[in-house]
Short mmCIF file of C-alpha atoms in Angstrom, two decimals:
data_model
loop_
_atom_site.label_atom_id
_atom_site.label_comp_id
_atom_site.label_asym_id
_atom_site.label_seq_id
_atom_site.Cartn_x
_atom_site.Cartn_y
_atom_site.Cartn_z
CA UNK A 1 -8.56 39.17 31.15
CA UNK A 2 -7.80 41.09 34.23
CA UNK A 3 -3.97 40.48 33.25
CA UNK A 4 -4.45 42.43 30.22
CA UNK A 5 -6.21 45.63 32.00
CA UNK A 6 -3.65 45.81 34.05
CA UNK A 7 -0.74 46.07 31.86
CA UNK A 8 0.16 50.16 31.54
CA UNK A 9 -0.08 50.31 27.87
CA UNK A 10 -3.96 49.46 28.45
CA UNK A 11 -4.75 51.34 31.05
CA UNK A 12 -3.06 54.35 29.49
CA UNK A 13 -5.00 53.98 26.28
CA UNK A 14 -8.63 54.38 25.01
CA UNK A 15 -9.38 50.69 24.98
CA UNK A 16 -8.42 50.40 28.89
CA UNK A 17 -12.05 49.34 28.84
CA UNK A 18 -12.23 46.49 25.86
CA UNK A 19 -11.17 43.60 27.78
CA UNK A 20 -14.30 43.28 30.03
CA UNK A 21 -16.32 42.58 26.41
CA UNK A 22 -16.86 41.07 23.08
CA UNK A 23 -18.77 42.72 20.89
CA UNK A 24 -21.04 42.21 18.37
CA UNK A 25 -22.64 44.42 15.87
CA UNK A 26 -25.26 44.52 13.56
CA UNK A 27 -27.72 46.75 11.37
CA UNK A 28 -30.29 48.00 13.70
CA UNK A 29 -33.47 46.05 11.87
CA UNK A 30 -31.43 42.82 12.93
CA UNK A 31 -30.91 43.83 16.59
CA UNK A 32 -34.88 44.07 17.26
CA UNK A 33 -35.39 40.46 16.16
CA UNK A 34 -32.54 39.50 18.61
CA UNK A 35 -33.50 40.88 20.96
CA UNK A 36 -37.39 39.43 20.73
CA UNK A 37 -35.69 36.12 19.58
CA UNK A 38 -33.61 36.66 23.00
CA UNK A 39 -30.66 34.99 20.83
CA UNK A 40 -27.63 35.50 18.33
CA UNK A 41 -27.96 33.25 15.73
CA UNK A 42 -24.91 31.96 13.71
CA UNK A 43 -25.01 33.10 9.86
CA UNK A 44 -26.11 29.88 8.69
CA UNK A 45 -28.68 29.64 11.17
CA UNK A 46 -30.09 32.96 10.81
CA UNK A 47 -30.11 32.40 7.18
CA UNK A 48 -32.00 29.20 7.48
CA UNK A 49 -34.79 30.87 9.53
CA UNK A 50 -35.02 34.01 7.62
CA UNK A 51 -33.27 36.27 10.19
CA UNK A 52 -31.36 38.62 8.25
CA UNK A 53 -33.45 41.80 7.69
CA UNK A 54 -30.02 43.61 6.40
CA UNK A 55 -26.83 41.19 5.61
CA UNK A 56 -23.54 43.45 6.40
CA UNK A 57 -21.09 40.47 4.96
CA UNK A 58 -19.35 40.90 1.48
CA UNK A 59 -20.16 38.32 -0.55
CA UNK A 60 -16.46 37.67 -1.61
CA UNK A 61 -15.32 37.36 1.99
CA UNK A 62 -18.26 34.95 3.20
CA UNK A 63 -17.32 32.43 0.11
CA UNK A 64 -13.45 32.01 1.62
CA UNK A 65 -14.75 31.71 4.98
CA UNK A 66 -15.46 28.07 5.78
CA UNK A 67 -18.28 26.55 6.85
CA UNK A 68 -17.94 25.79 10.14
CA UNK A 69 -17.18 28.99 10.86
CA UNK A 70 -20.11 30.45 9.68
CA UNK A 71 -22.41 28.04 11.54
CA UNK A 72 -20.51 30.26 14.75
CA UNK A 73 -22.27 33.08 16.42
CA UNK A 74 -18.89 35.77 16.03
CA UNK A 75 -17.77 37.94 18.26
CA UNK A 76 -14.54 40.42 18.31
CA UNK A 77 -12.20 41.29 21.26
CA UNK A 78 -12.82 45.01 20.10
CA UNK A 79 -14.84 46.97 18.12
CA UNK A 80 -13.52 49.53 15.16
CA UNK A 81 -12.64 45.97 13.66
CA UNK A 82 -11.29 46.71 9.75
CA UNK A 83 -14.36 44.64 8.54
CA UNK A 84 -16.30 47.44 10.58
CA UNK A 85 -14.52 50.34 8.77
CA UNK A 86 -15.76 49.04 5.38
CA UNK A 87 -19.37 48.40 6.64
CA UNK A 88 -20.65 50.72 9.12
CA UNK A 89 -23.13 53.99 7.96
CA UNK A 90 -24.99 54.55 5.67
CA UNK A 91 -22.89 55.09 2.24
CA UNK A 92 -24.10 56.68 -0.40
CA UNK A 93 -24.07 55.16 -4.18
CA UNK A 94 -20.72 57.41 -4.82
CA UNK A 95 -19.41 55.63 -1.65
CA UNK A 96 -20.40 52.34 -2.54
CA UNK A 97 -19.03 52.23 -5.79
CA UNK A 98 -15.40 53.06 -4.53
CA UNK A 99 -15.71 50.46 -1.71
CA UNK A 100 -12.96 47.78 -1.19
CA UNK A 101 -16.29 45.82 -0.54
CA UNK A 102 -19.47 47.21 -1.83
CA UNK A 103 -21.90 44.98 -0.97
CA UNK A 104 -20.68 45.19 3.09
CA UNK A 105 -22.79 47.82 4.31
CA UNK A 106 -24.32 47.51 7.86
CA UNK A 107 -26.54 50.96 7.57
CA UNK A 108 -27.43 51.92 11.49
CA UNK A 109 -25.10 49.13 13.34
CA UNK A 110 -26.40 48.48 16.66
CA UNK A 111 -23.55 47.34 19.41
CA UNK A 112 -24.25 43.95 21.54
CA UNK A 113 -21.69 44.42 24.64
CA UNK A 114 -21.30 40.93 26.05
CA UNK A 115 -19.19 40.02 29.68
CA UNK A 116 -15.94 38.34 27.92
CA UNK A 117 -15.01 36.54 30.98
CA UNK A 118 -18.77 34.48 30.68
CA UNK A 119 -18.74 34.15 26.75
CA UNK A 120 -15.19 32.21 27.06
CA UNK A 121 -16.65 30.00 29.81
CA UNK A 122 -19.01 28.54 27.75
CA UNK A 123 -18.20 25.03 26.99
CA UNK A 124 -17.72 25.03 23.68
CA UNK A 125 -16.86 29.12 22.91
CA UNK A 126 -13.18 29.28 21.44
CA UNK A 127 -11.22 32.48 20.71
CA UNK A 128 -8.65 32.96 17.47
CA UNK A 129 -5.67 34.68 16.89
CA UNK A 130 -7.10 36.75 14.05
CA UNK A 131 -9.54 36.91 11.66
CA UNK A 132 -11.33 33.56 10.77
CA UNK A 133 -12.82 34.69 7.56
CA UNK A 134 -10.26 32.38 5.31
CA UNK A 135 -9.71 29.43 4.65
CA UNK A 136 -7.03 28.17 7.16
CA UNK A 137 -4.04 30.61 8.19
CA UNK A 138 -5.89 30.90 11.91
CA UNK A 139 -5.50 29.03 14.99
CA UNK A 140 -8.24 28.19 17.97
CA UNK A 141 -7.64 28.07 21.28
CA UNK A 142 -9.67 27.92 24.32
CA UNK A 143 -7.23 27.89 27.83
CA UNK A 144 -6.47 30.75 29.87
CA UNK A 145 -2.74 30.41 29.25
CA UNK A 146 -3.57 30.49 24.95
CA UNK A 147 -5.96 33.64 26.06
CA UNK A 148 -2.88 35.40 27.77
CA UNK A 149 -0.54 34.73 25.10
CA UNK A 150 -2.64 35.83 22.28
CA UNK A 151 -0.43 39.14 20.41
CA UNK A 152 -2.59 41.76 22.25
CA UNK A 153 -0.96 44.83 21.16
CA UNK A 154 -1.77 43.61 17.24
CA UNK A 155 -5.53 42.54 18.44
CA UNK A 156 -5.77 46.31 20.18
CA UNK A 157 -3.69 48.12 17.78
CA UNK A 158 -5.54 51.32 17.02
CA UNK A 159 -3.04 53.52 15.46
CA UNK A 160 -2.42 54.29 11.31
CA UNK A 161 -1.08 51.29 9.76
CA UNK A 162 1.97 52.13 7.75
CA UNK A 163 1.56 50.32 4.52
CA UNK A 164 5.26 50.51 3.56
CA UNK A 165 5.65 47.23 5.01
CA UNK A 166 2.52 45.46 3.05
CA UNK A 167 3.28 41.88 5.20
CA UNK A 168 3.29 43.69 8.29
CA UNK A 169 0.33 45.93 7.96
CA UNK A 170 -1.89 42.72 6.38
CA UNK A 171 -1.00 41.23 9.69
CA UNK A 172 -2.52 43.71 11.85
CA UNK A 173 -5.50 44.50 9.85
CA UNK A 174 -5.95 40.17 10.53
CA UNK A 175 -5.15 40.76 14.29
CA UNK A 176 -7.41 43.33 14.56
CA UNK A 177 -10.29 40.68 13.56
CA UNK A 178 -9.75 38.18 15.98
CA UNK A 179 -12.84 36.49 17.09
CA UNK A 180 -14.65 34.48 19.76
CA UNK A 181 -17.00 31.94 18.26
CA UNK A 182 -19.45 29.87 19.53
CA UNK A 183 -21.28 26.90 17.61
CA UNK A 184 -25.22 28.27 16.41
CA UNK A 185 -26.43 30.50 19.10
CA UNK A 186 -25.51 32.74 21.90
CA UNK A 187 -28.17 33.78 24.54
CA UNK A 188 -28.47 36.79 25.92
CA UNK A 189 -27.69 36.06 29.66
CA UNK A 190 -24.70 37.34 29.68
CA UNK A 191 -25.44 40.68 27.53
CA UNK A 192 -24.51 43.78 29.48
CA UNK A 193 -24.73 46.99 27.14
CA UNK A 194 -26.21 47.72 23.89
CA UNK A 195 -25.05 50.87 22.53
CA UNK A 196 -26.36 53.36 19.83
CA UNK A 197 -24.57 55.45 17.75
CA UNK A 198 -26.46 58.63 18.61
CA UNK A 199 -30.16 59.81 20.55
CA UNK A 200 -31.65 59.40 17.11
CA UNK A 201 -30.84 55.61 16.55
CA UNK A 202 -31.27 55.05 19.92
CA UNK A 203 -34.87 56.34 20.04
CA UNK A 204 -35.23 54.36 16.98
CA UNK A 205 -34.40 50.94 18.25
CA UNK A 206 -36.50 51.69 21.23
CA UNK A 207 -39.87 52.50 19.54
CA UNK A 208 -38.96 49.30 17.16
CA UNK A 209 -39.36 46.90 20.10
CA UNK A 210 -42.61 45.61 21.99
CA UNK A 211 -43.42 47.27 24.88
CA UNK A 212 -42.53 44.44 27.22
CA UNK A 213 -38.78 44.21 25.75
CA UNK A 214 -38.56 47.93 25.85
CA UNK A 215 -39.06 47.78 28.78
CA UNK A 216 -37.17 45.38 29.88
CA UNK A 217 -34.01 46.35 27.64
CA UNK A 218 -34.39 50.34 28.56
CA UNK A 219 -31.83 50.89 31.39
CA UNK A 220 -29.34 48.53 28.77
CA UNK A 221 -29.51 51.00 25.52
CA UNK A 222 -27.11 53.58 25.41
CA UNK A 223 -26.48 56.30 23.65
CA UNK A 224 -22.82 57.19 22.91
CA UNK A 225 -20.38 59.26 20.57
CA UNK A 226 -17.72 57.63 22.41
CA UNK A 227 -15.36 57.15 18.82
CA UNK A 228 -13.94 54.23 20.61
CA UNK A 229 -17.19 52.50 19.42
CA UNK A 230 -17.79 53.78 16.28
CA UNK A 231 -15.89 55.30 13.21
CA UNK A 232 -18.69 57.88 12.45
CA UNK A 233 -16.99 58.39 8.87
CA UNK A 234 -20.35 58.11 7.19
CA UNK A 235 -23.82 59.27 7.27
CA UNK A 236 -26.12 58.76 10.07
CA UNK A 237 -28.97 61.06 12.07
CA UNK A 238 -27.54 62.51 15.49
CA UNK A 239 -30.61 64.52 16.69
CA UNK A 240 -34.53 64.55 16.11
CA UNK A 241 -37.19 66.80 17.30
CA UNK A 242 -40.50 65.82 16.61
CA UNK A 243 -43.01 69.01 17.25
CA UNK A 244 -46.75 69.28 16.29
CA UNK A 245 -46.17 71.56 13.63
CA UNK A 246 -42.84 70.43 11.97
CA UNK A 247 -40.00 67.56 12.56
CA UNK A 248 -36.16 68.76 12.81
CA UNK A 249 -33.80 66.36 11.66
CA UNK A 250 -29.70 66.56 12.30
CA UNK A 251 -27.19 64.90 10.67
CA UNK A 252 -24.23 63.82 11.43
CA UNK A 253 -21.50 66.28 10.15
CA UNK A 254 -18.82 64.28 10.04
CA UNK A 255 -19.97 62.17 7.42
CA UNK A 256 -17.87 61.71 4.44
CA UNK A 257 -20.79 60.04 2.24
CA UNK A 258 -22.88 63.12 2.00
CA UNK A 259 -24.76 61.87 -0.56
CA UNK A 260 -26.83 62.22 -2.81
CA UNK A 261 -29.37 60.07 -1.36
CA UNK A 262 -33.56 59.52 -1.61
CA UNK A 263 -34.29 60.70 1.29
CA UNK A 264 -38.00 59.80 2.50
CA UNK A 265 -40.05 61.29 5.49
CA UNK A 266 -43.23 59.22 5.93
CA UNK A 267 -45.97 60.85 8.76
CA UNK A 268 -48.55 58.57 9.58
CA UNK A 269 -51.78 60.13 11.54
CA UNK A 270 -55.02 58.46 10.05
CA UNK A 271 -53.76 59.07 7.01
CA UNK A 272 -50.22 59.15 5.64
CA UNK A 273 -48.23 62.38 4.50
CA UNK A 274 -44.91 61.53 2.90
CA UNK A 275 -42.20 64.19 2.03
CA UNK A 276 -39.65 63.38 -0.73
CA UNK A 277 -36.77 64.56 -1.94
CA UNK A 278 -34.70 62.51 -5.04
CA UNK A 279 -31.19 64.26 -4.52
CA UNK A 280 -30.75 65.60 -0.76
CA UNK A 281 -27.00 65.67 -0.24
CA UNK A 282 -24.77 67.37 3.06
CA UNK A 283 -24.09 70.23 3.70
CA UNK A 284 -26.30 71.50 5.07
CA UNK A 285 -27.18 69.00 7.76
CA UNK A 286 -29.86 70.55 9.50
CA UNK A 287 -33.18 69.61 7.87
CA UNK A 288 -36.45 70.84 9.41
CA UNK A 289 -39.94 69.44 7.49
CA UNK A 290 -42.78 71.20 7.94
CA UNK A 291 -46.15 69.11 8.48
CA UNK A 292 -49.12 69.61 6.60
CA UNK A 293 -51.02 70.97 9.87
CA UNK A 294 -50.76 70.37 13.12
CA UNK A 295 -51.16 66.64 14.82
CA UNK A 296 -51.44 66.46 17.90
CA UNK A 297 -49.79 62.88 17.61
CA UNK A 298 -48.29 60.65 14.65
CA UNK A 299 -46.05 58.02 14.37
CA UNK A 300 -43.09 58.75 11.72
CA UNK A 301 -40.10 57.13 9.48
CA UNK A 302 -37.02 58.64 8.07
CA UNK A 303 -35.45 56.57 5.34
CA UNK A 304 -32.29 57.09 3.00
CA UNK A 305 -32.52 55.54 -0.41
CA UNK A 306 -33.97 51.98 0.97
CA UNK A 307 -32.79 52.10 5.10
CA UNK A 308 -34.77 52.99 7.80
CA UNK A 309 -32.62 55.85 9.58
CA UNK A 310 -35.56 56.98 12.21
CA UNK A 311 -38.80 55.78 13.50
CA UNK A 312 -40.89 56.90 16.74
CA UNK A 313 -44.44 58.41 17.56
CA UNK A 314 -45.25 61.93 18.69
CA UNK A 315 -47.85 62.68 21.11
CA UNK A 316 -48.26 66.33 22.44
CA UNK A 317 -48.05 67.14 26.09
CA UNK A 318 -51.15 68.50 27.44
CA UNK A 319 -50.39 71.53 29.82
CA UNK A 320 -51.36 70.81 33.39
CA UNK A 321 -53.36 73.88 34.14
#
């Protein structure tokens, strides 16, 4: 892939950096059991052994994909894939409803950076042209000359698709879903990043994992609101503060699924102290709950309608004099 850095219409642009990866995402519930499985499981696997916490696949596009294919852990040469757009945030039922796909919804998606170069030297890893969820219509290849020829400037297009031309733009949108695959499971040797969406989620995923994989997976987690990761079009928490007395919550206001939602604050300290609200909608997107005295320590959970937006545990600082 170091051909493709090179060229100046890379280098020039946002994704100068895409080539060293494939990337995988996935609702943040999933990413702690890969990471304690230390594996990514094809679909068919995971579904097998019970892996999928939260599915992100539309029904209607898993039924023409075949079934090979989704025995194949997937990656993409980029992220911001189309199949992302639909899926990522959390919508709300408004949002849903309108959906090309409503039943693709990947609520907190988690980012799994892998080293490209490693991926496509496994022995049986092969790349496609674009999108391999149909029936047929795709190619696989596997050599370093079919890797080089492969229509880059489709599979990295990242501008407005002009749907004058409908051929034409339902060619990109397939380009821009080309995949590596790689038969039923993908250690995590050759993971290098693992990026979060914001502090919030990222403090989330960290609290979800043992202590031994946290860990061991700290220095990997990253926090970013780099939009060449993410399309941050719908709703998601950017900042908590957790204090003895109340708990601040930020959202992101960008969002253009501002509800309504259920939203759900549960504070657990011996006993559990829940805060509900049946319609909270955006603006405004700063949120501060009150406790019902102070704690010196709790652990809490921020949920919208039925996803789990925000978990960690408090503990006051003693003063050192």
């Amino acid at each position: 892939m170091q051909h493709l850095a090179q060229e100046p219409w890379v280098k020039r642009s946002e994704c100068r950096w895409w080539p060293q990866f494939a990337f995988h995402y996935t609702d943040i519930r999933n990413a702690v059991d890969i990471l304690k499985d230390g594996r990514l499981l094809s679909r068919t696997q995971a579904e097998q052994q019970r892996k999928i916490r939260v599915s992100s696949g539309s029904a209607e596009v898993l039924a023409g994909t075949s079934l090979s294919v989704l025995d194949c852990v997937r990656l993409y040469f980029r992220p911001k894939t189309p199949t992302q757009y639909h899926a990522e945030g959390i919508h709300s039922r408004q949002t849903l409803e309108k959906s090309k796909f409503p039943d693709a919804h990947c609520p907190v998606p988690v980012f799994f950076l892998f080293d490209l170069p490693k991926v496509l030297a496994l022995p049986e890893s092969l790349f496609s042209d674009r999108t391999l969820a149909a029936h047929g219509g795709y190619q696989l290849f596997k050599s370093p000359q079919e890797l080089q020829n492969l229509p880059w400037k489709e599979i990295y297009h990242n501008q407005w698709i002009d749907w004058s031309n409908p051929e034409a733009a339902r060619d990109i949108v397939a380009r821009r879903n080309a995949e590596i695959i790689v038969p039923r499971e993908l250690d995590l040797t050759s993971l290098k990043y693992i990026y979060c969406r914001s502090e919030a989620e990222k403090e989330t995923l960290l609290f979800l994992l043992p202590t031994e994989l946290r860990s061991r997976y700290r220095n990997h987690i990253v926090a970013s609101n780099r939009s060449e990761l993410y399309f941050r079009r719908r709703t998601f928490l950017e900042r908590v503060l957790l204090g003895s007395s109340h708990v601040f919550l930020q959202f992101s206001p960008e969002t253009q699924a501002p509800g309504p939602f259920r939203l759900r604050v549960e504070i657990t300290a011996g006993q559990t102290f829940a805060k509900e609200m049946a319609d909270f909608s955006m603006p405004p997107y700063k949120y501060t709950v009150p406790l019902p005295r102070a704690l010196p320590e709790y652990r809490i959970s921020v949920m919208l309608d039925d996803h789990l937006v925000y978990a960690n545990s408090f503990a006051e600082t003693p003063l050192p004099f």
